[in-house]
Amino acid sequence: MLNDTITHAERELYLTLLELAQQQPSAYEWLTRLPTWLNDIKNKANYAHAPAYQASVARLPQLTVNHVDLNSDTLTIEASLNESQRKQTTALLKQLMPWRKGPFQIGGQIGDDESGIKIDTEWHSDWKWQRVAPHLSRLDGRRVLDVGGGSGYHGWRMAGAGADTVIIIDPSCLFYHQFMAIRHFVGSADAHTHNTGRYRTHYIPVPLEALPEHSQLFDTVFSMGVLYHRQSPFEHLQQLKGQLVKGGELVLETLVIEGDANTVLVPHDRYAQMNNVYFLPSVAALIGWLEKAGFSEVRCVDVAVTSMEEQRKTEWMTYHSLIDFLDPNDSTKTIEGYPAPMRATLIAKK
Ligand SMILES: C[S@@+](CC[C@H](N)C(=O)[O-])C[C@H]1O[C@@H](n2cnc3c(N)ncnc32)[C@H](O)[C@@H]1O
């Protein structure tokens, strides 16, 4: 029997936007575009794998879930799994590989991945969350947008930290369906306990540029791991700003290099084997960019060199990973000779 997880999640998203539009008319524009956004991601002509991903999600079994803790580093859905459910679930989740952002666990109990299915993702996304979370204005009651949210791991953590509503956006068809697979097991565990009982965590499969420009709907906007993929960083900063309410908080995490306010690296070809990397500023330059884009109270709260423990090949992501992207004789350099990946988190006010 097939489940209706995706349809149900879409309905919850519609109703959430409808409620929002009653307070903030700019959300009507989102409602107008939503049918196109949600149909496009199902269109085989756009995404050859879409029907297969949908089928994998729809065939996930219904489990009896005992507890979901959106605050645990390994985002764990505690449930009892019999052997056939475990085999079926593992096989279906593996059809959604590569799993890059996580970790997740389905079945068993927190801290016991023997009896559950542990999706050991390429990235320890929990480590990034640990670096970022202590510096945020409290998320309780806030409306949050996570731009480029991947599988949705951080979005769930934002809900776990008390956000009233989380909207994750990302143009990847695969990551959208990974989110839906996790949504299937989370069920209504993230729902509001008061009044509506509506889901708090939603996903729209679009890039930031597709959103209405000056929505001003969100108290906090996250852009983590996206800026360096953008050809026009200032446009990206303006688009982020347009989604924030006045006084709202931007959380920007991106690749940086050492240097002064005038230092920016534009890799000529690939950077760490990625062919879509454009601007890597120094922290000082990035602060200047944010100020020039009109943000205030700009501060850098964390700088971290990415380690081979944080990003690595696993059973759930079997392609090349960081170790293959660095110079085998000097891990402070990428294989192309650029400084190895170092990431900074900046927080700013609109
Ligand atoms: C390096 S991953 C970062 C994932 C996650 N935010 C994190 O920090 O771990 C970059 C993500 O941004 C998404 N992305 C790329 N261009 C985007 C755009 N224009 N708008 C929104 N997301 C985008 C990609 O699909 C990918 O999932």
Coordinates of C-alpha atoms and ligand atoms in Angstrom, one line a residue:
M1 CA 0.0 0.0 0.0
L2 CA 1.3 3.5 -0.9
N3 CA 1.4 6.3 1.7
D4 CA 0.2 9.9 1.0
T5 CA 3.1 11.6 2.8
I6 CA 4.0 14.0 0.0
T7 CA 0.4 15.0 -0.7
H8 CA -0.2 15.5 3.0
A9 CA 3.0 17.7 3.4
E10 CA 1.9 19.8 0.4
R11 CA -1.5 20.3 2.0
E12 CA 0.1 21.4 5.3
L13 CA 2.3 23.8 3.3
Y14 CA -0.7 25.3 1.5
L15 CA -2.6 25.8 4.8
T16 CA 0.4 27.3 6.5
L17 CA 0.8 29.8 3.7
L18 CA -2.9 30.6 3.7
E19 CA -2.8 31.3 7.5
L20 CA 0.3 33.4 7.0
A21 CA -1.3 35.4 4.2
Q22 CA -4.1 36.4 6.5
Q23 CA -1.5 38.3 8.6
Q24 CA 1.0 39.1 5.8
P25 CA -0.5 39.7 2.4
S26 CA 2.9 39.2 0.7
A27 CA 2.4 35.4 1.3
Y28 CA -0.5 35.5 -1.2
E29 CA 2.1 35.8 -4.0
W30 CA 3.7 32.6 -2.7
L31 CA 0.3 30.8 -2.7
T32 CA -0.2 31.9 -6.3
R33 CA 3.1 30.4 -7.4
L34 CA 3.0 27.3 -5.2
P35 CA 1.1 25.0 -7.7
T36 CA 3.7 25.6 -10.3
W37 CA 6.6 25.1 -7.9
L38 CA 5.1 21.8 -6.7
N39 CA 4.2 20.5 -10.1
D40 CA 7.6 21.4 -11.6
I41 CA 9.4 19.1 -9.2
K42 CA 7.2 16.2 -10.2
N43 CA 7.8 16.8 -13.9
K44 CA 9.8 14.0 -15.5
A45 CA 10.9 16.4 -18.3
N46 CA 12.7 18.6 -15.7
Y47 CA 13.9 15.8 -13.4
A48 CA 14.3 12.4 -14.9
H49 CA 14.4 10.7 -11.5
A50 CA 11.4 12.4 -10.0
P51 CA 9.0 9.5 -10.5
A52 CA 11.4 7.0 -9.0
Y53 CA 12.1 9.2 -6.0
Q54 CA 8.4 9.7 -5.4
A55 CA 7.8 6.0 -5.6
S56 CA 10.5 5.4 -3.0
V57 CA 8.9 7.8 -0.6
A58 CA 5.4 6.5 -1.3
R59 CA 6.5 2.9 -0.5
L60 CA 8.0 3.6 2.9
P61 CA 6.2 1.6 5.5
Q62 CA 4.0 3.0 8.3
L63 CA 5.8 2.5 11.6
T64 CA 4.6 2.9 15.1
V65 CA 6.7 5.9 16.2
N66 CA 7.3 6.2 19.9
H67 CA 9.2 9.4 20.1
V68 CA 10.9 12.0 17.9
D69 CA 13.5 14.3 19.3
L70 CA 14.3 17.1 16.8
N71 CA 17.0 18.3 19.2
S72 CA 19.2 15.2 19.0
D73 CA 22.5 15.4 17.0
T74 CA 21.6 12.2 15.2
L75 CA 18.0 13.2 14.4
T76 CA 16.3 10.2 15.7
I77 CA 12.8 8.8 15.1
E78 CA 12.3 6.2 17.8
A79 CA 10.2 3.4 16.6
S80 CA 10.1 -0.4 16.6
L81 CA 11.2 -2.0 13.4
N82 CA 10.7 -5.6 12.5
E83 CA 13.2 -7.3 10.2
S84 CA 11.1 -7.0 7.1
Q85 CA 10.3 -3.3 7.8
R86 CA 14.0 -2.7 8.4
K87 CA 15.0 -4.3 5.1
Q88 CA 12.3 -2.6 3.1
T89 CA 13.0 0.9 4.7
T90 CA 16.8 0.5 4.2
A91 CA 16.4 -0.4 0.6
L92 CA 14.0 2.4 -0.2
L93 CA 16.2 5.0 1.6
K94 CA 19.2 3.8 -0.3
Q95 CA 17.3 4.5 -3.5
L96 CA 17.5 8.2 -2.4
M97 CA 21.4 8.1 -2.2
P98 CA 23.7 10.0 -2.1
W99 CA 22.7 11.2 1.4
R100 CA 24.9 14.2 2.1
K101 CA 23.4 16.1 5.1
G102 CA 22.5 14.5 8.3
P103 CA 22.8 12.2 10.3
F104 CA 19.4 10.6 10.8
Q105 CA 18.3 7.4 12.6
I106 CA 15.0 5.6 12.0
G107 CA 14.1 3.0 14.6
G108 CA 15.7 2.0 17.8
Q109 CA 16.3 4.6 20.5
I110 CA 18.5 7.7 20.8
G111 CA 22.1 6.7 21.0
D112 CA 21.4 3.1 20.0
D113 CA 21.9 2.7 16.3
E114 CA 22.2 -1.1 16.5
S115 CA 18.5 -1.7 16.4
G116 CA 17.7 1.2 14.1
I117 CA 18.7 2.4 10.6
K118 CA 21.5 5.0 10.9
I119 CA 21.8 7.2 7.8
D120 CA 25.4 8.1 8.2
T121 CA 25.6 11.0 5.8
E122 CA 28.6 12.4 4.1
W123 CA 28.5 15.5 6.4
H124 CA 28.3 15.7 10.1
S125 CA 25.8 18.5 9.7
D126 CA 25.3 18.3 13.5
W127 CA 28.8 19.8 13.9
K128 CA 27.9 22.9 11.8
W129 CA 24.7 23.2 13.9
Q130 CA 26.7 23.1 17.1
R131 CA 29.0 25.9 15.8
V132 CA 26.0 28.1 14.7
A133 CA 23.2 27.5 17.2
P134 CA 24.8 29.1 20.3
H135 CA 25.1 32.5 18.5
L136 CA 21.5 32.8 17.2
S137 CA 18.8 35.0 18.7
R138 CA 16.4 32.5 20.3
L139 CA 14.3 30.8 17.6
D140 CA 11.3 30.3 19.8
G141 CA 8.2 31.6 18.1
R142 CA 10.1 32.8 15.0
R143 CA 9.3 32.3 11.4
V144 CA 12.5 30.9 9.7
L145 CA 13.7 30.4 6.1
D146 CA 16.5 28.0 5.4
V147 CA 17.9 28.8 2.0
G148 CA 19.7 25.8 0.4
G149 CA 18.6 23.5 3.2
G150 CA 19.7 20.2 1.5
S151 CA 18.0 17.2 3.0
G152 CA 16.4 19.5 5.6
Y153 CA 18.6 18.3 8.5
H154 CA 19.2 21.9 9.8
G155 CA 15.6 22.8 9.2
W156 CA 14.4 20.1 11.5
R157 CA 17.0 21.3 14.1
M158 CA 15.5 24.8 13.8
A159 CA 12.1 23.4 14.5
G160 CA 13.7 21.5 17.4
A161 CA 15.0 24.8 18.7
G162 CA 11.4 26.1 18.9
A163 CA 10.8 27.9 15.7
D164 CA 7.2 28.6 15.0
T165 CA 7.4 27.8 11.3
V166 CA 10.4 26.7 9.2
I167 CA 10.4 26.8 5.4
I168 CA 13.3 25.1 3.8
I169 CA 14.0 25.9 0.1
D170 CA 16.4 24.1 -2.2
P171 CA 16.1 23.4 -5.9
S172 CA 17.4 19.8 -5.7
C173 CA 14.8 17.2 -6.6
L174 CA 16.7 14.5 -4.7
F175 CA 17.0 16.5 -1.5
Y176 CA 13.3 17.4 -1.6
H177 CA 12.5 13.7 -1.6
Q178 CA 15.0 13.0 1.1
F179 CA 13.2 15.5 3.2
M180 CA 9.9 13.8 2.4
A181 CA 11.3 10.4 3.5
I182 CA 12.2 11.9 6.9
R183 CA 8.9 13.8 7.0
H184 CA 7.2 10.4 6.5
F185 CA 8.6 9.1 9.8
V186 CA 8.5 12.4 11.7
G187 CA 4.8 12.6 10.9
S188 CA 3.1 15.2 13.1
A189 CA 5.8 15.1 15.8
D190 CA 6.8 18.6 14.8
A191 CA 3.2 19.9 14.8
H192 CA 2.1 22.9 16.9
T193 CA 0.6 21.6 20.1
H194 CA -1.6 24.6 20.5
N195 CA -4.5 25.7 18.2
T196 CA -4.0 24.5 14.7
G197 CA -2.0 21.3 15.1
R198 CA -0.3 22.3 11.8
Y199 CA 3.1 21.0 10.8
R200 CA 5.9 23.5 11.5
T201 CA 8.6 22.3 9.1
H202 CA 8.0 22.7 5.3
Y203 CA 10.0 22.4 2.1
I204 CA 9.6 24.2 -1.2
P205 CA 11.8 22.9 -4.0
V206 CA 12.9 26.2 -5.5
P207 CA 16.0 28.3 -5.6
L208 CA 16.0 31.6 -3.7
E209 CA 15.8 33.6 -7.0
A210 CA 12.3 32.0 -7.6
L211 CA 10.8 33.5 -4.5
P212 CA 8.9 36.8 -4.7
E213 CA 11.6 39.4 -4.0
H214 CA 10.4 41.5 -1.2
S215 CA 8.3 39.1 0.9
Q216 CA 9.6 40.3 4.3
L217 CA 8.1 37.2 5.9
F218 CA 10.9 35.8 8.0
D219 CA 12.4 36.7 11.4
T220 CA 15.5 34.7 10.7
V221 CA 17.0 33.7 7.3
F222 CA 19.7 31.1 7.0
S223 CA 22.0 30.8 4.0
M224 CA 24.6 28.2 4.8
G225 CA 26.9 26.8 2.1
V226 CA 25.2 28.7 -0.8
L227 CA 26.9 32.1 -1.3
Y228 CA 30.1 30.6 -2.9
H229 CA 27.9 28.8 -5.5
R230 CA 26.4 32.1 -6.6
Q231 CA 27.8 34.1 -9.5
S232 CA 26.5 37.3 -8.1
P233 CA 27.0 37.4 -4.3
F234 CA 25.5 40.8 -3.9
E235 CA 22.3 39.7 -5.6
H236 CA 22.2 36.8 -3.2
L237 CA 22.6 39.1 -0.2
Q238 CA 19.9 41.4 -1.5
Q239 CA 17.5 38.5 -2.1
L240 CA 18.1 37.2 1.4
K241 CA 17.5 40.7 2.8
G242 CA 14.2 40.9 0.9
Q243 CA 12.9 37.8 2.7
L244 CA 13.6 39.3 6.2
V245 CA 11.3 41.5 8.3
K246 CA 12.8 44.7 9.4
G247 CA 15.1 44.0 12.3
G248 CA 15.3 40.3 11.3
E249 CA 18.4 38.2 11.6
L250 CA 20.6 36.8 8.7
V251 CA 22.8 33.8 9.4
L252 CA 25.3 33.5 6.6
E253 CA 27.8 30.6 6.4
T254 CA 30.2 30.3 3.5
L255 CA 33.7 29.4 2.4
V256 CA 36.3 32.0 3.3
I257 CA 40.0 32.5 2.9
E258 CA 42.7 34.2 5.0
G259 CA 43.3 37.9 4.2
D260 CA 42.3 41.5 4.6
A261 CA 39.3 43.5 3.6
N262 CA 40.5 43.5 -0.1
T263 CA 41.2 39.8 -0.4
V264 CA 38.8 37.7 -2.5
L265 CA 39.6 34.4 -4.3
V266 CA 37.8 33.6 -7.6
P267 CA 39.0 30.2 -8.5
H268 CA 39.8 30.1 -12.2
D269 CA 38.4 26.6 -12.8
R270 CA 37.5 24.1 -10.1
Y271 CA 37.8 24.6 -6.4
A272 CA 38.1 21.3 -4.4
Q273 CA 36.8 19.6 -7.6
M274 CA 33.6 21.7 -7.6
N275 CA 33.0 23.5 -10.9
N276 CA 30.4 25.9 -9.5
V277 CA 32.4 28.0 -7.0
Y278 CA 32.7 31.7 -7.6
F279 CA 33.6 34.1 -4.8
L280 CA 35.6 33.2 -1.6
P281 CA 36.2 36.4 0.4
S282 CA 38.2 36.9 3.6
V283 CA 36.1 37.4 6.7
A284 CA 36.9 41.1 6.6
A285 CA 35.8 41.4 3.0
L286 CA 32.6 39.5 3.7
I287 CA 31.8 41.8 6.6
G288 CA 32.3 44.7 4.2
W289 CA 29.9 43.1 1.6
L290 CA 27.2 42.6 4.2
E291 CA 27.5 46.3 5.3
K292 CA 27.5 47.4 1.7
A293 CA 24.3 45.4 1.1
G294 CA 22.7 47.3 4.0
F295 CA 23.0 44.9 6.9
S296 CA 24.0 46.2 10.3
E297 CA 25.5 44.8 13.5
V298 CA 27.5 42.4 11.4
R299 CA 29.7 39.9 13.3
C300 CA 31.7 36.8 12.6
V301 CA 30.8 34.2 15.2
D302 CA 32.8 31.2 14.0
V303 CA 35.6 30.2 11.6
A304 CA 36.4 26.5 11.1
V305 CA 38.6 24.5 8.8
T306 CA 36.6 21.6 7.4
S307 CA 38.0 18.3 8.6
M308 CA 38.0 14.9 7.0
E309 CA 36.0 13.7 9.9
E310 CA 33.3 16.2 9.2
Q311 CA 33.0 15.5 5.5
R312 CA 33.7 12.0 4.4
K313 CA 32.7 9.0 2.3
T314 CA 30.2 6.7 4.0
E315 CA 27.9 3.8 3.2
W316 CA 25.2 6.3 2.3
M317 CA 27.5 8.5 0.1
T318 CA 29.9 6.4 -1.8
Y319 CA 31.4 9.0 -4.2
H320 CA 34.5 11.0 -3.6
S321 CA 34.6 13.2 -0.6
L322 CA 36.9 15.8 1.0
I323 CA 40.0 13.5 1.3
D324 CA 39.9 13.1 -2.5
F325 CA 39.6 16.9 -3.0
L326 CA 42.7 17.8 -1.1
D327 CA 46.4 17.7 -2.1
P328 CA 47.5 14.2 -1.0
N329 CA 50.9 15.7 0.1
D330 CA 49.6 18.8 1.8
S331 CA 46.1 18.8 3.3
T332 CA 46.2 22.6 3.8
K333 CA 45.6 22.9 0.0
T334 CA 43.0 21.7 -2.4
I335 CA 44.0 19.4 -5.2
E336 CA 44.1 22.6 -7.4
G337 CA 46.5 24.3 -5.0
Y338 CA 44.0 26.7 -3.4
P339 CA 43.7 27.0 0.4
A340 CA 41.7 24.1 1.8
P341 CA 38.0 24.7 2.7
M342 CA 37.5 27.0 5.7
R343 CA 34.0 28.2 6.6
A344 CA 32.9 31.3 8.5
T345 CA 29.5 32.0 10.1
L346 CA 28.4 35.6 10.1
I347 CA 25.3 37.1 11.8
A348 CA 23.8 40.4 10.8
K349 CA 20.6 42.5 11.2
K350 CA 18.4 43.9 8.6
Ligands
LIG1 C1 26.8 23.0 0.2 S1 25.0 22.7 0.3 C2 24.6 23.3 1.9 C3 23.6 22.6 2.6 C4 23.2 23.1 4.0 N1 22.7 24.4 4.0 C5 24.5 23.0 4.9 O1 24.9 24.1 5.2 O2 24.9 22.0 5.2 C6 24.4 23.9 -0.8 C7 22.9 23.7 -1.1 O3 22.4 24.9 -1.8 C8 21.5 24.5 -2.8 N2 21.4 25.6 -3.7 C9 22.2 25.9 -4.7 N3 21.9 27.0 -5.4 C10 20.8 27.5 -4.7 C11 20.0 28.6 -4.8 N4 20.2 29.5 -5.8 N5 19.0 28.8 -3.9 C12 18.8 27.9 -2.9 N6 19.5 26.8 -2.7 C13 20.5 26.6 -3.6 C14 22.0 23.2 -3.3 O4 21.1 22.4 -4.0 C15 22.6 22.5 -2.0 O5 21.6 21.7 -1.4

